[in-house]
XYZ file of N, CA and C in Angstrom:
294
model
N 47.370 -21.078 -50.452
C 48.558 -21.230 -50.036
C 49.385 -19.692 -50.174
N 49.882 -19.400 -48.877
C 50.369 -17.910 -48.864
C 51.246 -18.376 -48.100
N 52.021 -17.036 -48.156
C 53.268 -16.410 -47.493
C 53.383 -15.222 -46.878
N 53.597 -14.884 -45.483
C 53.356 -13.729 -44.937
C 54.802 -13.625 -44.492
N 55.087 -12.235 -44.669
C 56.717 -11.521 -43.920
C 56.471 -10.408 -43.507
N 57.227 -10.815 -41.835
C 57.166 -9.585 -41.169
C 58.828 -9.485 -40.614
N 59.256 -8.173 -41.285
C 60.581 -8.057 -40.717
C 60.532 -7.398 -39.440
N 61.893 -7.564 -39.069
C 62.105 -7.001 -37.213
C 62.956 -5.978 -37.573
N 62.726 -4.817 -36.699
C 63.675 -3.866 -37.189
C 64.900 -4.017 -36.085
N 64.249 -4.440 -34.873
C 65.564 -5.031 -33.897
C 66.595 -5.576 -34.007
N 66.538 -6.596 -35.150
C 67.505 -7.813 -35.921
C 67.369 -7.919 -37.290
N 68.318 -8.417 -37.844
C 68.208 -8.583 -39.113
C 67.584 -10.048 -39.183
N 66.284 -10.134 -39.187
C 65.226 -11.424 -38.893
C 64.187 -11.143 -39.718
N 63.639 -12.306 -40.516
C 62.523 -11.982 -40.983
C 61.243 -12.993 -40.309
N 60.415 -12.714 -39.795
C 58.956 -14.095 -39.287
C 58.291 -14.497 -40.710
N 58.712 -15.492 -41.209
C 57.672 -15.892 -42.218
C 56.651 -17.038 -41.883
N 55.672 -16.233 -42.279
C 54.301 -17.488 -41.402
C 54.188 -18.522 -43.208
N 54.205 -19.582 -43.086
C 53.825 -20.755 -44.409
C 52.477 -21.217 -43.619
N 51.635 -20.698 -44.836
C 50.473 -21.590 -45.057
C 49.697 -22.022 -45.910
N 49.182 -23.388 -46.115
C 48.707 -24.125 -47.126
C 47.499 -24.908 -46.649
N 46.081 -24.872 -47.307
C 45.023 -25.172 -47.036
C 45.289 -26.700 -47.582
N 44.810 -27.594 -46.545
C 45.055 -29.435 -46.828
C 44.274 -29.756 -45.849
N 42.842 -29.315 -46.205
C 41.539 -30.140 -45.489
C 42.326 -31.339 -44.805
N 41.983 -32.366 -45.888
C 42.122 -33.776 -45.691
C 43.312 -34.364 -45.493
N 44.379 -33.516 -45.341
C 45.769 -33.796 -44.963
C 46.084 -33.958 -43.740
N 46.830 -35.200 -43.112
C 46.911 -35.650 -41.587
C 48.436 -35.229 -41.280
N 49.229 -34.383 -42.236
C 50.424 -34.002 -41.460
C 51.570 -32.988 -42.714
N 51.498 -31.885 -42.524
C 52.087 -31.311 -43.527
C 53.509 -30.419 -42.732
N 54.506 -30.303 -43.679
C 55.799 -29.696 -43.137
C 56.264 -28.731 -44.077
N 56.890 -27.856 -43.749
C 57.644 -27.006 -45.016
C 59.104 -27.134 -44.806
N 59.876 -27.739 -45.839
C 61.395 -27.897 -45.755
C 61.583 -26.962 -46.783
N 63.281 -27.053 -46.647
C 63.697 -25.781 -47.764
C 65.549 -25.742 -46.620
N 65.859 -25.097 -47.932
C 67.484 -24.842 -47.498
C 67.704 -24.155 -46.041
N 66.835 -23.364 -45.656
C 66.656 -22.990 -44.191
C 66.851 -23.988 -43.028
N 66.477 -24.745 -42.957
C 66.187 -26.076 -42.214
C 66.708 -27.295 -42.692
N 67.711 -27.571 -43.839
C 68.562 -28.784 -44.099
C 67.301 -29.542 -44.948
N 66.369 -29.370 -45.264
C 64.935 -30.381 -45.825
C 65.060 -31.112 -44.910
N 65.133 -31.135 -43.452
C 64.350 -31.747 -42.619
C 63.208 -31.667 -41.743
N 62.158 -32.420 -42.305
C 60.717 -32.291 -42.366
C 60.503 -32.128 -40.702
N 61.105 -32.966 -39.905
C 60.782 -32.748 -38.357
C 61.105 -31.677 -37.823
N 62.068 -31.144 -38.317
C 61.904 -29.689 -38.030
C 61.131 -28.212 -38.286
N 59.940 -28.620 -38.815
C 59.285 -27.554 -39.290
C 57.894 -28.329 -39.941
N 57.200 -28.902 -39.154
C 55.935 -29.473 -38.822
C 55.098 -28.445 -38.711
N 54.039 -28.260 -39.562
C 52.934 -26.979 -39.725
C 51.699 -27.757 -38.859
N 51.030 -26.361 -38.382
C 50.107 -26.835 -37.232
C 48.773 -26.728 -37.898
N 48.018 -27.687 -37.934
C 46.739 -27.651 -38.578
C 45.518 -26.905 -37.899
N 44.921 -25.928 -38.299
C 43.697 -25.028 -37.831
C 42.416 -25.926 -37.857
N 41.864 -25.392 -37.230
C 40.080 -25.754 -37.407
C 39.791 -25.374 -38.840
N 40.397 -24.801 -39.448
C 39.478 -24.310 -40.913
C 40.017 -25.581 -41.912
N 41.227 -26.265 -41.484
C 41.869 -26.992 -42.102
C 43.064 -26.548 -43.076
N 43.249 -25.315 -42.707
C 44.831 -24.970 -42.955
C 45.749 -25.071 -42.007
N 46.914 -25.579 -42.374
C 48.099 -25.725 -41.664
C 49.108 -24.538 -41.874
N 49.899 -24.208 -40.826
C 50.481 -22.785 -40.821
C 51.903 -23.349 -39.385
N 52.799 -22.285 -40.214
C 53.826 -22.199 -39.098
C 54.755 -20.916 -39.646
N 55.276 -20.544 -38.243
C 55.802 -19.412 -38.590
C 57.226 -19.447 -38.300
N 58.339 -19.252 -39.057
C 60.039 -19.576 -38.699
C 60.300 -18.245 -38.685
N 61.479 -17.963 -38.256
C 62.564 -17.043 -37.938
C 63.862 -17.329 -38.915
N 63.530 -16.283 -40.077
C 64.486 -16.653 -41.297
C 65.796 -15.179 -41.487
N 66.537 -15.379 -41.352
C 67.734 -14.118 -41.758
C 67.476 -13.886 -43.081
N 67.530 -11.913 -42.896
C 67.246 -11.658 -43.856
C 68.514 -11.413 -44.950
N 68.199 -10.609 -46.136
C 69.193 -10.661 -47.055
C 69.534 -12.283 -47.572
N 68.723 -12.976 -47.422
C 69.122 -14.117 -48.146
C 67.837 -14.868 -48.994
N 68.010 -15.873 -49.662
C 66.951 -16.241 -50.721
C 66.966 -18.102 -50.157
N 65.950 -18.558 -50.243
C 65.690 -19.595 -49.617
C 64.930 -20.486 -50.573
N 65.035 -21.896 -50.878
C 64.722 -22.560 -51.681
C 63.700 -23.605 -50.741
N 62.141 -23.871 -50.850
C 61.600 -24.481 -50.048
C 60.605 -25.167 -50.752
N 59.695 -26.210 -50.022
C 58.308 -27.087 -50.365
C 58.061 -27.293 -49.411
N 56.475 -27.950 -49.615
C 55.549 -28.272 -48.737
C 55.719 -30.110 -48.806
N 55.651 -30.328 -47.844
C 54.912 -31.803 -47.813
C 53.873 -32.242 -47.412
N 52.937 -32.334 -47.809
C 51.369 -33.099 -47.722
C 51.915 -34.105 -47.765
N 51.207 -35.105 -46.605
C 51.353 -36.626 -46.587
C 52.033 -37.180 -47.354
N 53.284 -36.601 -47.501
C 54.526 -37.255 -47.919
C 54.420 -37.047 -49.441
N 53.898 -35.798 -50.239
C 54.339 -35.521 -51.127
C 54.601 -34.031 -51.700
N 55.394 -33.972 -52.385
C 55.759 -32.493 -52.252
C 55.297 -31.532 -53.074
N 55.225 -30.536 -52.729
C 53.943 -29.633 -53.015
C 54.932 -28.230 -53.406
N 54.758 -27.210 -54.740
C 55.232 -25.995 -54.326
C 54.341 -24.845 -53.894
N 54.616 -23.767 -53.555
C 53.749 -23.024 -53.093
C 53.278 -21.960 -54.572
N 52.336 -21.337 -54.804
C 52.166 -20.334 -55.985
C 52.229 -19.088 -55.279
N 52.504 -18.574 -54.186
C 52.892 -17.665 -53.741
C 54.619 -17.207 -53.616
N 55.366 -18.236 -54.021
C 56.726 -18.230 -53.735
C 57.278 -16.960 -55.021
N 58.317 -16.260 -54.084
C 58.272 -15.130 -54.837
C 59.129 -15.750 -56.151
N 59.751 -17.131 -56.108
C 60.376 -17.074 -57.710
C 60.685 -18.902 -57.713
N 61.215 -19.410 -58.736
C 61.673 -21.173 -58.604
C 62.593 -21.135 -59.570
N 63.042 -22.410 -58.645
C 64.613 -22.604 -59.104
C 64.308 -24.138 -59.645
N 65.122 -24.253 -60.367
C 65.425 -25.993 -61.099
C 66.437 -26.288 -59.903
N 66.280 -27.397 -59.376
C 66.848 -28.464 -58.292
C 67.024 -29.804 -59.065
N 68.601 -30.002 -59.549
C 68.867 -31.073 -60.251
C 68.794 -32.442 -59.176
N 68.885 -32.201 -58.014
C 69.069 -33.403 -56.927
C 67.594 -34.103 -57.078
N 66.800 -32.827 -56.979
C 65.107 -33.069 -56.998
C 64.569 -33.408 -58.154
N 65.223 -33.145 -59.070
C 64.739 -33.581 -60.370
C 63.397 -32.537 -60.619
N 63.251 -31.330 -59.977
C 62.198 -30.566 -59.929
C 61.996 -29.246 -59.466
N 61.318 -28.183 -59.690
C 61.124 -27.122 -59.155
C 61.271 -26.625 -57.901
N 61.746 -26.006 -57.036
C 61.629 -25.566 -55.729
C 61.117 -24.268 -55.920
N 60.112 -23.803 -55.012
C 59.744 -22.277 -54.830
C 60.941 -21.896 -53.804
N 61.056 -20.234 -54.192
C 61.888 -19.483 -53.623
C 61.504 -18.496 -52.698
N 62.072 -18.048 -51.590
C 61.387 -16.958 -51.067
C 62.938 -16.186 -51.038
N 62.273 -14.769 -51.078
C 63.901 -13.946 -50.848
C 63.526 -12.973 -49.668
N 64.432 -12.664 -48.821
C 64.238 -11.632 -47.945
C 65.046 -10.826 -47.768
């Protein structure tokens, strides 16, 4: 699992690339506070290596909670900047700080 951040000089946006190794998975999404936890808005693309990857433009100056959904199972990213307890989910979510 990995998170890559690329800050743009021209606007207050960071291009964030989420990637997760899930060779046997059929479907992977990243959901979070940046997309209303909607898996349909954030499907990741499977590469030949078995890694799923996707890049999203997120506004800087914010923190976002997120998780991956790997074939219906919620998974945290070990590369998250922090973790936050979520009462609704009854579990911790990863946090990315921009």
